[in-house]
Amino acid sequence: SREELGQEFKAVYVVSRDLAALTERDEVRRLLIRSARQLVPLEAAAVVMEDEAETRYVVEEAHGWAREFEGREVAITERTWAAWVLRSGEDPCLLDNVAGHQDRMPILVLDEASSRAESLLAVPLKASTRTLGALMLMGRRGAFDAAASRVLGVLANQAAAALSTIQMKDRIKDLAMRDGLTGLYNRRAFDDELRRAFGREDRQHGRLALVLLDIDHFKKLNDTFGHPAGDAVLRHTARVVEQHLRRGDQAARFGGEEFAIILPGTGEGGAVRLAERVREAVEKAQLVFEGARLSVTVSLGAAVWPDDGKDQEALLTAADRALYAAKQAGRNRAALASGLPPAASSFAPTI
């Protein structure tokens, strides 16, 4: 009725006001699902978000039976209703008989059991000309109608605007945390990320590895070929490091020709494998600068929390000792803090 519709849009106004005050993307997604649950009878719901490259989507927030798929990634080209909505970017899609539709597809992920939902309402999250994601609502036959589609479409637009604003602010903040030459995180961002990583692993009783990397004979290279060549070597090394990171790993320019890599949930074996892969890749990579072939190698030191250091400062010291040992042993190699003798009081600094 007109009265019910008015009440629904009044509720949307309240939610829109709340959305405008949020500063985190996960807060927006949670409020979106909570509001949808209050507006329509749901059995399950999910917010899927498209990545920046527009090649995949992630089930970021879910309710009901969809919770088992939180965190799952799906290629945007796959045959799912979520992928279809993201590709089409059209108005809300309402299906009151999912199983009977001529295009029989799973809703969220490929290995989703069939007939999980009778009715589907999929609402794109559109900001300007780009589809950021979609709100996927699942229920029994007749759970959704055209009025619900209109109201949730308005709500989704408000959520998309809030997400777009937060993304823009996050990009600006991210730029301030980046090293201008290499694009890696700067020292300040590294310190913040290491502190957060310590907190996460401590809560989960996990492990954490830290790898320090130093470009061998960098001063000599600068003196021989000039600072522009040195800059090229720094950018080249940063790219090689990035190519070997796993999801969740973080690399930073630690200072000068030194880099740092944070490896959450990683023990000694994982740290050694990554250090060796990076070392070999840098050595084998061909870097030509203004017609000159530059030979670049790196030395690396790895330490693991909590075995090699109980806090940030102790872990950094342990990794730095391992790096110094690698350089003293001839450079172009990796060393583990656990393989070193106990620290002497007059420990020499990294050179």
mmCIF file of C-alpha atoms in Angstrom:
data_model
loop_
_atom_site.group_PDB
_atom_site.id
_atom_site.type_symbol
_atom_site.label_atom_id
_atom_site.label_comp_id
_atom_site.label_asym_id
_atom_site.label_seq_id
_atom_site.Cartn_x
_atom_site.Cartn_y
_atom_site.Cartn_z
ATOM 1 C CA SER A 1 0.000 0.000 0.000
ATOM 2 C CA ARG A 2 0.998 3.656 -0.309
ATOM 3 C CA GLU A 3 1.309 3.883 3.487
ATOM 4 C CA GLU A 4 3.598 0.815 3.679
ATOM 5 C CA LEU A 5 5.746 2.143 0.856
ATOM 6 C CA GLY A 6 6.060 5.472 2.643
ATOM 7 C CA GLN A 7 7.188 3.720 5.810
ATOM 8 C CA GLU A 8 9.769 1.713 3.864
ATOM 9 C CA PHE A 9 11.252 4.808 2.246
ATOM 10 C CA LYS A 10 11.314 6.511 5.645
ATOM 11 C CA ALA A 11 13.347 3.573 6.927
ATOM 12 C CA VAL A 12 15.693 3.963 3.933
ATOM 13 C CA TYR A 13 16.157 7.648 4.805
ATOM 14 C CA VAL A 14 17.293 6.695 8.310
ATOM 15 C CA VAL A 15 19.697 4.079 6.918
ATOM 16 C CA SER A 16 21.036 6.581 4.352
ATOM 17 C CA ARG A 17 21.837 8.999 7.157
ATOM 18 C CA ASP A 18 23.666 6.242 9.045
ATOM 19 C CA LEU A 19 25.579 5.187 5.902
ATOM 20 C CA ALA A 20 26.914 8.708 5.393
ATOM 21 C CA ALA A 21 28.551 8.610 8.835
ATOM 22 C CA LEU A 22 30.466 5.337 8.268
ATOM 23 C CA THR A 23 34.196 5.321 7.533
ATOM 24 C CA GLU A 24 34.953 1.618 6.916
ATOM 25 C CA ARG A 25 33.839 -0.554 4.019
ATOM 26 C CA ASP A 26 32.961 -3.535 6.198
ATOM 27 C CA GLU A 27 30.681 -1.280 8.290
ATOM 28 C CA VAL A 28 28.774 -0.288 5.141
ATOM 29 C CA ARG A 29 28.383 -3.912 4.046
ATOM 30 C CA ARG A 30 27.144 -5.013 7.466
ATOM 31 C CA LEU A 31 24.617 -2.179 7.662
ATOM 32 C CA LEU A 32 23.393 -2.978 4.153
ATOM 33 C CA ILE A 33 22.613 -6.608 5.034
ATOM 34 C CA ARG A 34 21.140 -5.694 8.422
ATOM 35 C CA SER A 35 18.817 -3.178 6.752
ATOM 36 C CA ALA A 36 17.775 -5.649 4.050
ATOM 37 C CA ARG A 37 16.874 -8.183 6.747
ATOM 38 C CA GLN A 38 14.580 -5.623 8.347
ATOM 39 C CA LEU A 39 12.875 -4.776 5.050
ATOM 40 C CA VAL A 40 12.261 -8.215 3.516
ATOM 41 C CA PRO A 41 12.023 -11.846 4.747
ATOM 42 C CA LEU A 42 15.393 -13.468 4.027
ATOM 43 C CA GLU A 43 16.860 -16.932 4.274
ATOM 44 C CA ALA A 44 20.300 -15.755 3.201
ATOM 45 C CA ALA A 45 22.090 -12.653 1.943
ATOM 46 C CA ALA A 46 25.520 -11.629 0.727
ATOM 47 C CA VAL A 47 27.397 -8.572 -0.464
ATOM 48 C CA VAL A 48 29.800 -9.401 -3.285
ATOM 49 C CA MET A 49 32.457 -6.844 -4.269
ATOM 50 C CA GLU A 50 34.294 -6.589 -7.567
ATOM 51 C CA ASP A 51 38.067 -6.092 -7.518
ATOM 52 C CA GLU A 52 39.763 -3.028 -9.016
ATOM 53 C CA ALA A 53 40.833 -4.956 -12.127
ATOM 54 C CA GLU A 54 37.219 -6.082 -12.667
ATOM 55 C CA THR A 55 38.350 -9.702 -13.099
ATOM 56 C CA ARG A 56 36.854 -11.338 -9.998
ATOM 57 C CA TYR A 57 34.501 -10.779 -7.096
ATOM 58 C CA VAL A 58 34.712 -11.679 -3.425
ATOM 59 C CA VAL A 59 31.878 -12.687 -1.099
ATOM 60 C CA GLU A 60 32.698 -10.060 1.518
ATOM 61 C CA GLU A 61 29.745 -10.190 3.932
ATOM 62 C CA ALA A 62 27.041 -12.828 4.300
ATOM 63 C CA HIS A 63 24.048 -13.954 6.335
ATOM 64 C CA GLY A 64 22.273 -17.295 6.686
ATOM 65 C CA TRP A 65 23.448 -20.237 4.591
ATOM 66 C CA ALA A 66 25.598 -17.881 2.486
ATOM 67 C CA ARG A 67 28.014 -17.462 5.413
ATOM 68 C CA GLU A 68 29.901 -20.593 4.466
ATOM 69 C CA PHE A 69 31.032 -18.784 1.308
ATOM 70 C CA GLU A 70 32.451 -15.655 2.982
ATOM 71 C CA GLY A 71 35.883 -14.843 1.611
ATOM 72 C CA ARG A 72 35.422 -16.933 -1.525
ATOM 73 C CA GLU A 73 36.688 -15.503 -4.802
ATOM 74 C CA VAL A 74 35.022 -16.124 -8.159
ATOM 75 C CA ALA A 75 36.113 -15.041 -11.644
ATOM 76 C CA ILE A 76 33.793 -12.458 -13.148
ATOM 77 C CA THR A 77 33.504 -14.625 -16.268
ATOM 78 C CA GLU A 78 31.993 -17.605 -14.415
ATOM 79 C CA ARG A 79 28.344 -18.644 -14.716
ATOM 80 C CA THR A 80 26.846 -17.458 -11.440
ATOM 81 C CA TRP A 81 24.015 -15.004 -10.854
ATOM 82 C CA ALA A 82 26.392 -12.750 -8.925
ATOM 83 C CA ALA A 83 28.801 -12.610 -11.878
ATOM 84 C CA TRP A 84 25.904 -12.010 -14.273
ATOM 85 C CA VAL A 85 24.637 -9.048 -12.232
ATOM 86 C CA LEU A 86 28.135 -7.539 -12.022
ATOM 87 C CA ARG A 87 28.714 -7.940 -15.754
ATOM 88 C CA SER A 88 25.338 -6.524 -16.749
ATOM 89 C CA GLY A 89 25.233 -3.740 -14.142
ATOM 90 C CA GLU A 90 21.524 -3.400 -14.869
ATOM 91 C CA ASP A 91 18.613 -2.600 -12.582
ATOM 92 C CA PRO A 92 17.764 -5.002 -9.741
ATOM 93 C CA CYS A 93 17.150 -8.552 -10.947
ATOM 94 C CA LEU A 94 14.148 -10.335 -9.392
ATOM 95 C CA LEU A 95 13.676 -14.084 -9.917
ATOM 96 C CA ASP A 96 10.814 -15.730 -8.067
ATOM 97 C CA ASN A 97 11.674 -19.216 -9.323
ATOM 98 C CA VAL A 98 15.441 -19.613 -9.497
ATOM 99 C CA ALA A 99 15.389 -23.357 -10.135
ATOM 100 C CA GLY A 100 12.863 -22.996 -12.949
ATOM 101 C CA HIS A 101 14.715 -20.236 -14.810
ATOM 102 C CA GLN A 102 16.019 -21.146 -18.260
ATOM 103 C CA ASP A 103 19.537 -20.081 -17.199
ATOM 104 C CA ARG A 104 20.168 -22.460 -14.326
ATOM 105 C CA MET A 105 23.160 -21.098 -12.414
ATOM 106 C CA PRO A 106 24.417 -21.094 -8.825
ATOM 107 C CA ILE A 107 23.915 -17.772 -7.067
ATOM 108 C CA LEU A 108 27.256 -17.042 -5.381
ATOM 109 C CA VAL A 109 29.874 -19.736 -6.036
ATOM 110 C CA LEU A 110 30.297 -22.595 -8.468
ATOM 111 C CA ASP A 111 30.197 -25.427 -5.918
ATOM 112 C CA GLU A 112 27.078 -24.099 -4.201
ATOM 113 C CA ALA A 113 24.444 -26.798 -3.695
ATOM 114 C CA SER A 114 21.506 -26.563 -6.087
ATOM 115 C CA SER A 115 18.099 -25.293 -4.953
ATOM 116 C CA ARG A 116 19.512 -23.344 -2.002
ATOM 117 C CA ALA A 117 17.019 -20.564 -2.728
ATOM 118 C CA GLU A 118 13.624 -20.369 -4.396
ATOM 119 C CA SER A 119 13.636 -16.599 -4.888
ATOM 120 C CA LEU A 120 16.479 -14.181 -5.664
ATOM 121 C CA LEU A 121 16.726 -10.413 -5.598
ATOM 122 C CA ALA A 122 20.087 -9.150 -6.876
ATOM 123 C CA VAL A 123 20.721 -5.417 -6.568
ATOM 124 C CA PRO A 124 23.816 -3.845 -8.186
ATOM 125 C CA LEU A 125 25.881 -1.409 -6.120
ATOM 126 C CA LYS A 126 26.513 1.283 -8.715
ATOM 127 C CA ALA A 127 28.551 4.443 -8.201
ATOM 128 C CA SER A 128 28.682 6.764 -11.196
ATOM 129 C CA THR A 129 29.370 4.529 -14.214
ATOM 130 C CA ARG A 130 30.997 1.636 -12.358
ATOM 131 C CA THR A 131 29.415 -1.361 -10.642
ATOM 132 C CA LEU A 132 31.277 -1.844 -7.356
ATOM 133 C CA GLY A 133 29.443 -4.977 -6.278
ATOM 134 C CA ALA A 134 25.992 -6.377 -5.636
ATOM 135 C CA LEU A 135 23.591 -7.139 -2.806
ATOM 136 C CA MET A 136 22.350 -10.727 -3.231
ATOM 137 C CA LEU A 137 19.173 -11.603 -1.300
ATOM 138 C CA MET A 138 17.762 -15.129 -1.186
ATOM 139 C CA GLY A 139 14.405 -16.296 0.194
ATOM 140 C CA ARG A 140 11.317 -18.414 -0.286
ATOM 141 C CA ARG A 141 8.930 -18.048 -3.202
ATOM 142 C CA GLY A 142 7.172 -14.685 -3.012
ATOM 143 C CA ALA A 143 9.634 -13.191 -0.540
ATOM 144 C CA PHE A 144 10.410 -10.257 -2.839
ATOM 145 C CA ASP A 145 8.255 -8.034 -5.015
ATOM 146 C CA ALA A 146 8.615 -4.940 -7.208
ATOM 147 C CA ALA A 147 8.134 -2.571 -4.241
ATOM 148 C CA ALA A 148 10.960 -4.268 -2.313
ATOM 149 C CA SER A 149 13.120 -4.085 -5.423
ATOM 150 C CA ARG A 150 12.583 -0.320 -5.687
ATOM 151 C CA VAL A 151 13.275 0.358 -2.014
ATOM 152 C CA LEU A 152 16.379 -1.825 -1.934
ATOM 153 C CA GLY A 153 17.565 -0.238 -5.173
ATOM 154 C CA VAL A 154 17.521 3.171 -3.460
ATOM 155 C CA LEU A 155 19.297 1.701 -0.426
ATOM 156 C CA ALA A 156 21.937 0.060 -2.647
ATOM 157 C CA ASN A 157 22.620 3.353 -4.427
ATOM 158 C CA GLN A 158 23.203 5.054 -1.077
ATOM 159 C CA ALA A 159 25.508 2.245 0.039
ATOM 160 C CA ALA A 160 27.429 2.389 -3.253
ATOM 161 C CA ALA A 161 27.925 6.140 -2.832
ATOM 162 C CA ALA A 162 29.254 5.590 0.697
ATOM 163 C CA LEU A 163 31.582 2.803 -0.485
ATOM 164 C CA SER A 164 32.865 4.956 -3.342
ATOM 165 C CA THR A 165 33.648 7.836 -0.969
ATOM 166 C CA ILE A 166 35.472 5.498 1.427
ATOM 167 C CA GLN A 167 37.442 3.933 -1.441
ATOM 168 C CA MET A 168 38.551 7.374 -2.622
ATOM 169 C CA LYS A 169 39.695 8.340 0.871
ATOM 170 C CA ASP A 170 41.490 4.998 1.221
ATOM 171 C CA ARG A 171 43.337 5.610 -2.066
ATOM 172 C CA ILE A 172 44.489 9.036 -0.895
ATOM 173 C CA LYS A 173 45.569 7.564 2.434
ATOM 174 C CA ASP A 174 47.359 4.730 0.636
ATOM 175 C CA LEU A 175 49.293 7.169 -1.546
ATOM 176 C CA ALA A 176 50.562 8.909 1.590
ATOM 177 C CA MET A 177 51.809 5.536 2.849
ATOM 178 C CA ARG A 178 53.748 4.722 -0.327
ATOM 179 C CA ASP A 179 57.380 5.293 -1.227
ATOM 180 C CA GLY A 180 57.371 7.621 -4.226
ATOM 181 C CA LEU A 181 60.149 5.814 -6.094
ATOM 182 C CA THR A 182 59.232 2.139 -5.709
ATOM 183 C CA GLY A 183 55.513 2.250 -4.941
ATOM 184 C CA LEU A 184 56.072 0.001 -1.919
ATOM 185 C CA TYR A 185 54.951 0.998 1.569
ATOM 186 C CA ASN A 186 57.210 3.517 3.273
ATOM 187 C CA ARG A 187 58.905 3.064 6.664
ATOM 188 C CA ARG A 188 56.067 4.647 8.611
ATOM 189 C CA ALA A 189 53.485 2.377 6.952
ATOM 190 C CA PHE A 190 55.771 -0.615 7.558
ATOM 191 C CA ASP A 191 55.957 0.146 11.277
ATOM 192 C CA ASP A 192 52.158 0.406 11.457
ATOM 193 C CA GLU A 193 51.631 -2.827 9.514
ATOM 194 C CA LEU A 194 54.175 -4.738 11.601
ATOM 195 C CA ARG A 195 52.408 -3.605 14.771
ATOM 196 C CA ARG A 196 49.048 -4.762 13.381
ATOM 197 C CA ALA A 197 50.544 -8.065 12.233
ATOM 198 C CA PHE A 198 51.956 -8.667 15.725
ATOM 199 C CA GLY A 199 48.521 -8.032 17.217
ATOM 200 C CA ARG A 200 46.745 -10.396 14.811
ATOM 201 C CA GLU A 201 49.206 -13.248 15.214
ATOM 202 C CA ASP A 202 49.300 -12.821 18.995
ATOM 203 C CA ARG A 203 45.486 -13.074 19.204
ATOM 204 C CA GLN A 204 45.480 -16.149 16.954
ATOM 205 C CA HIS A 205 48.536 -17.738 18.606
ATOM 206 C CA GLY A 206 50.206 -17.744 15.208
ATOM 207 C CA ARG A 207 53.657 -17.007 13.839
ATOM 208 C CA LEU A 208 55.171 -14.139 11.920
ATOM 209 C CA ALA A 209 58.308 -13.902 9.786
ATOM 210 C CA LEU A 210 60.258 -10.795 8.883
ATOM 211 C CA VAL A 211 62.736 -10.654 6.005
ATOM 212 C CA LEU A 212 65.159 -7.772 5.499
ATOM 213 C CA LEU A 213 66.742 -7.374 2.066
ATOM 214 C CA ASP A 214 69.708 -5.231 1.064
ATOM 215 C CA ILE A 215 70.995 -4.587 -2.480
ATOM 216 C CA ASP A 216 74.634 -5.676 -2.692
ATOM 217 C CA HIS A 217 77.296 -3.069 -3.579
ATOM 218 C CA PHE A 218 74.643 -0.414 -4.143
ATOM 219 C CA LYS A 219 76.969 2.520 -3.411
ATOM 220 C CA LYS A 220 79.477 1.242 -5.961
ATOM 221 C CA LEU A 221 76.694 0.882 -8.532
ATOM 222 C CA ASN A 222 75.574 4.458 -7.844
ATOM 223 C CA ASP A 223 79.127 5.792 -8.113
ATOM 224 C CA THR A 224 79.766 3.888 -11.364
ATOM 225 C CA PHE A 225 76.518 4.432 -13.273
ATOM 226 C CA GLY A 226 74.968 7.425 -11.499
ATOM 227 C CA HIS A 227 71.922 7.952 -9.307
ATOM 228 C CA PRO A 228 69.363 7.433 -12.123
ATOM 229 C CA ALA A 229 70.746 3.915 -12.527
ATOM 230 C CA GLY A 230 70.479 3.399 -8.784
ATOM 231 C CA ASP A 231 66.848 4.483 -8.913
ATOM 232 C CA ALA A 232 66.225 1.998 -11.734
ATOM 233 C CA VAL A 233 67.755 -0.784 -9.620
ATOM 234 C CA LEU A 234 65.552 0.133 -6.642
ATOM 235 C CA ARG A 235 62.393 0.077 -8.784
ATOM 236 C CA HIS A 236 63.468 -3.179 -10.431
ATOM 237 C CA THR A 237 64.156 -4.874 -7.086
ATOM 238 C CA ALA A 238 60.818 -3.685 -5.702
ATOM 239 C CA ARG A 239 58.967 -5.219 -8.675
ATOM 240 C CA VAL A 240 60.753 -8.549 -8.233
ATOM 241 C CA VAL A 241 59.877 -8.605 -4.539
ATOM 242 C CA GLU A 242 56.202 -7.821 -5.259
ATOM 243 C CA GLN A 243 56.015 -10.642 -7.801
ATOM 244 C CA HIS A 244 56.876 -13.171 -5.085
ATOM 245 C CA LEU A 245 54.501 -12.007 -2.362
ATOM 246 C CA ARG A 246 51.499 -14.057 -1.330
ATOM 247 C CA ARG A 247 48.181 -12.501 -0.463
ATOM 248 C CA GLY A 248 48.542 -10.933 2.962
ATOM 249 C CA ASP A 249 52.313 -10.412 2.698
ATOM 250 C CA GLN A 250 53.532 -6.815 2.819
ATOM 251 C CA ALA A 251 56.712 -5.300 1.423
ATOM 252 C CA ALA A 252 58.185 -1.900 2.219
ATOM 253 C CA ARG A 253 61.164 0.224 1.349
ATOM 254 C CA PHE A 254 62.847 0.215 4.716
ATOM 255 C CA GLY A 255 65.343 2.929 3.900
ATOM 256 C CA GLY A 256 68.011 3.584 1.273
ATOM 257 C CA GLU A 257 68.667 0.324 -0.571
ATOM 258 C CA GLU A 258 67.053 -1.827 2.115
ATOM 259 C CA PHE A 259 63.622 -3.474 1.917
ATOM 260 C CA ALA A 260 61.493 -5.315 4.471
ATOM 261 C CA ILE A 261 58.921 -8.057 3.961
ATOM 262 C CA ILE A 262 56.283 -9.026 6.538
ATOM 263 C CA LEU A 263 55.066 -12.626 6.232
ATOM 264 C CA PRO A 264 52.019 -13.269 8.450
ATOM 265 C CA GLY A 265 51.367 -16.821 9.615
ATOM 266 C CA THR A 266 54.792 -17.915 8.402
ATOM 267 C CA GLY A 267 57.476 -19.983 10.092
ATOM 268 C CA GLU A 268 61.144 -20.497 9.336
ATOM 269 C CA GLY A 269 60.600 -22.764 6.337
ATOM 270 C CA GLY A 270 58.267 -20.354 4.569
ATOM 271 C CA ALA A 271 60.577 -17.408 5.239
ATOM 272 C CA VAL A 272 63.599 -19.243 3.819
ATOM 273 C CA ARG A 273 61.712 -20.327 0.711
ATOM 274 C CA LEU A 274 60.531 -16.822 -0.054
ATOM 275 C CA ALA A 275 63.955 -15.302 0.632
ATOM 276 C CA GLU A 276 65.635 -17.782 -1.716
ATOM 277 C CA ARG A 277 63.044 -17.269 -4.446
ATOM 278 C CA VAL A 278 63.518 -13.505 -4.293
ATOM 279 C CA ARG A 279 67.319 -13.813 -4.206
ATOM 280 C CA GLU A 280 67.400 -16.104 -7.244
ATOM 281 C CA ALA A 281 64.893 -13.975 -9.169
ATOM 282 C CA VAL A 282 66.889 -10.774 -8.623
ATOM 283 C CA GLU A 283 70.123 -12.496 -9.664
ATOM 284 C CA LYS A 284 68.604 -13.966 -12.837
ATOM 285 C CA ALA A 285 66.621 -10.897 -13.886
ATOM 286 C CA GLN A 286 68.086 -8.822 -16.704
ATOM 287 C CA LEU A 287 68.213 -5.101 -16.012
ATOM 288 C CA VAL A 288 69.455 -2.868 -18.823
ATOM 289 C CA PHE A 289 69.873 0.839 -18.127
ATOM 290 C CA GLU A 290 70.817 3.155 -20.989
ATOM 291 C CA GLY A 291 72.430 0.286 -22.850
ATOM 292 C CA ALA A 292 74.394 -1.018 -19.861
ATOM 293 C CA ARG A 293 73.548 -4.429 -18.413
ATOM 294 C CA LEU A 294 73.492 -4.077 -14.647
ATOM 295 C CA SER A 295 74.315 -7.079 -12.479
ATOM 296 C CA VAL A 296 72.188 -6.950 -9.338
ATOM 297 C CA THR A 297 72.233 -9.280 -6.345
ATOM 298 C CA VAL A 298 70.731 -9.026 -2.891
ATOM 299 C CA SER A 299 71.426 -10.326 0.596
ATOM 300 C CA LEU A 300 68.601 -11.277 2.935
ATOM 301 C CA GLY A 301 68.137 -11.927 6.630
ATOM 302 C CA ALA A 302 65.075 -13.650 8.104
ATOM 303 C CA ALA A 303 63.730 -13.874 11.637
ATOM 304 C CA VAL A 304 60.593 -15.469 13.070
ATOM 305 C CA TRP A 305 58.357 -14.315 15.904
ATOM 306 C CA PRO A 306 58.224 -15.361 18.683
ATOM 307 C CA ASP A 307 61.299 -17.622 18.478
ATOM 308 C CA ASP A 308 63.817 -14.963 17.378
ATOM 309 C CA GLY A 309 62.284 -11.926 19.035
ATOM 310 C CA LYS A 310 59.413 -11.333 21.460
ATOM 311 C CA ASP A 311 58.543 -7.839 20.234
ATOM 312 C CA GLN A 312 58.935 -5.659 17.140
ATOM 313 C CA GLU A 313 62.283 -4.201 18.103
ATOM 314 C CA ALA A 314 63.736 -7.601 19.001
ATOM 315 C CA LEU A 315 62.489 -9.177 15.759
ATOM 316 C CA LEU A 316 63.942 -6.340 13.679
ATOM 317 C CA THR A 317 67.259 -6.692 15.478
ATOM 318 C CA ALA A 318 67.298 -10.452 14.845
ATOM 319 C CA ALA A 319 66.514 -10.021 11.131
ATOM 320 C CA ASP A 320 69.181 -7.304 10.865
ATOM 321 C CA ARG A 321 71.770 -9.621 12.462
ATOM 322 C CA ALA A 322 70.867 -12.310 9.939
ATOM 323 C CA LEU A 323 71.196 -9.807 7.083
ATOM 324 C CA TYR A 324 74.608 -8.714 8.359
ATOM 325 C CA ALA A 325 75.683 -12.363 8.553
ATOM 326 C CA ALA A 326 74.599 -12.942 4.938
ATOM 327 C CA LYS A 327 76.664 -9.980 3.772
ATOM 328 C CA GLN A 328 79.675 -11.020 5.836
ATOM 329 C CA ALA A 329 79.483 -14.522 4.342
ATOM 330 C CA GLY A 330 79.955 -13.161 0.821
ATOM 331 C CA ARG A 331 76.639 -11.500 -0.115
ATOM 332 C CA ASN A 332 74.034 -12.821 -2.595
ATOM 333 C CA ARG A 333 72.675 -15.220 0.002
ATOM 334 C CA ALA A 334 70.034 -15.546 2.705
ATOM 335 C CA ALA A 335 70.631 -16.212 6.395
ATOM 336 C CA LEU A 336 68.359 -17.174 9.284
ATOM 337 C CA ALA A 337 68.539 -15.524 12.686
ATOM 338 C CA SER A 338 68.134 -18.924 14.348
ATOM 339 C CA GLY A 339 71.352 -20.129 12.713
ATOM 340 C CA LEU A 340 73.489 -17.435 14.288
ATOM 341 C CA PRO A 341 75.397 -17.545 17.581
ATOM 342 C CA PRO A 342 73.950 -15.524 20.461
ATOM 343 C CA ALA A 343 74.225 -11.768 19.894
ATOM 344 C CA ALA A 344 77.337 -10.113 21.237
ATOM 345 C CA SER A 345 77.040 -6.848 23.096
ATOM 346 C CA SER A 346 79.046 -5.048 20.398
ATOM 347 C CA PHE A 347 76.974 -6.173 17.413
ATOM 348 C CA ALA A 348 78.084 -4.397 14.253
ATOM 349 C CA PRO A 349 75.374 -2.571 12.291
ATOM 350 C CA THR A 350 74.283 -3.567 8.790
ATOM 351 C CA ILE A 351 76.408 -2.043 6.043
#
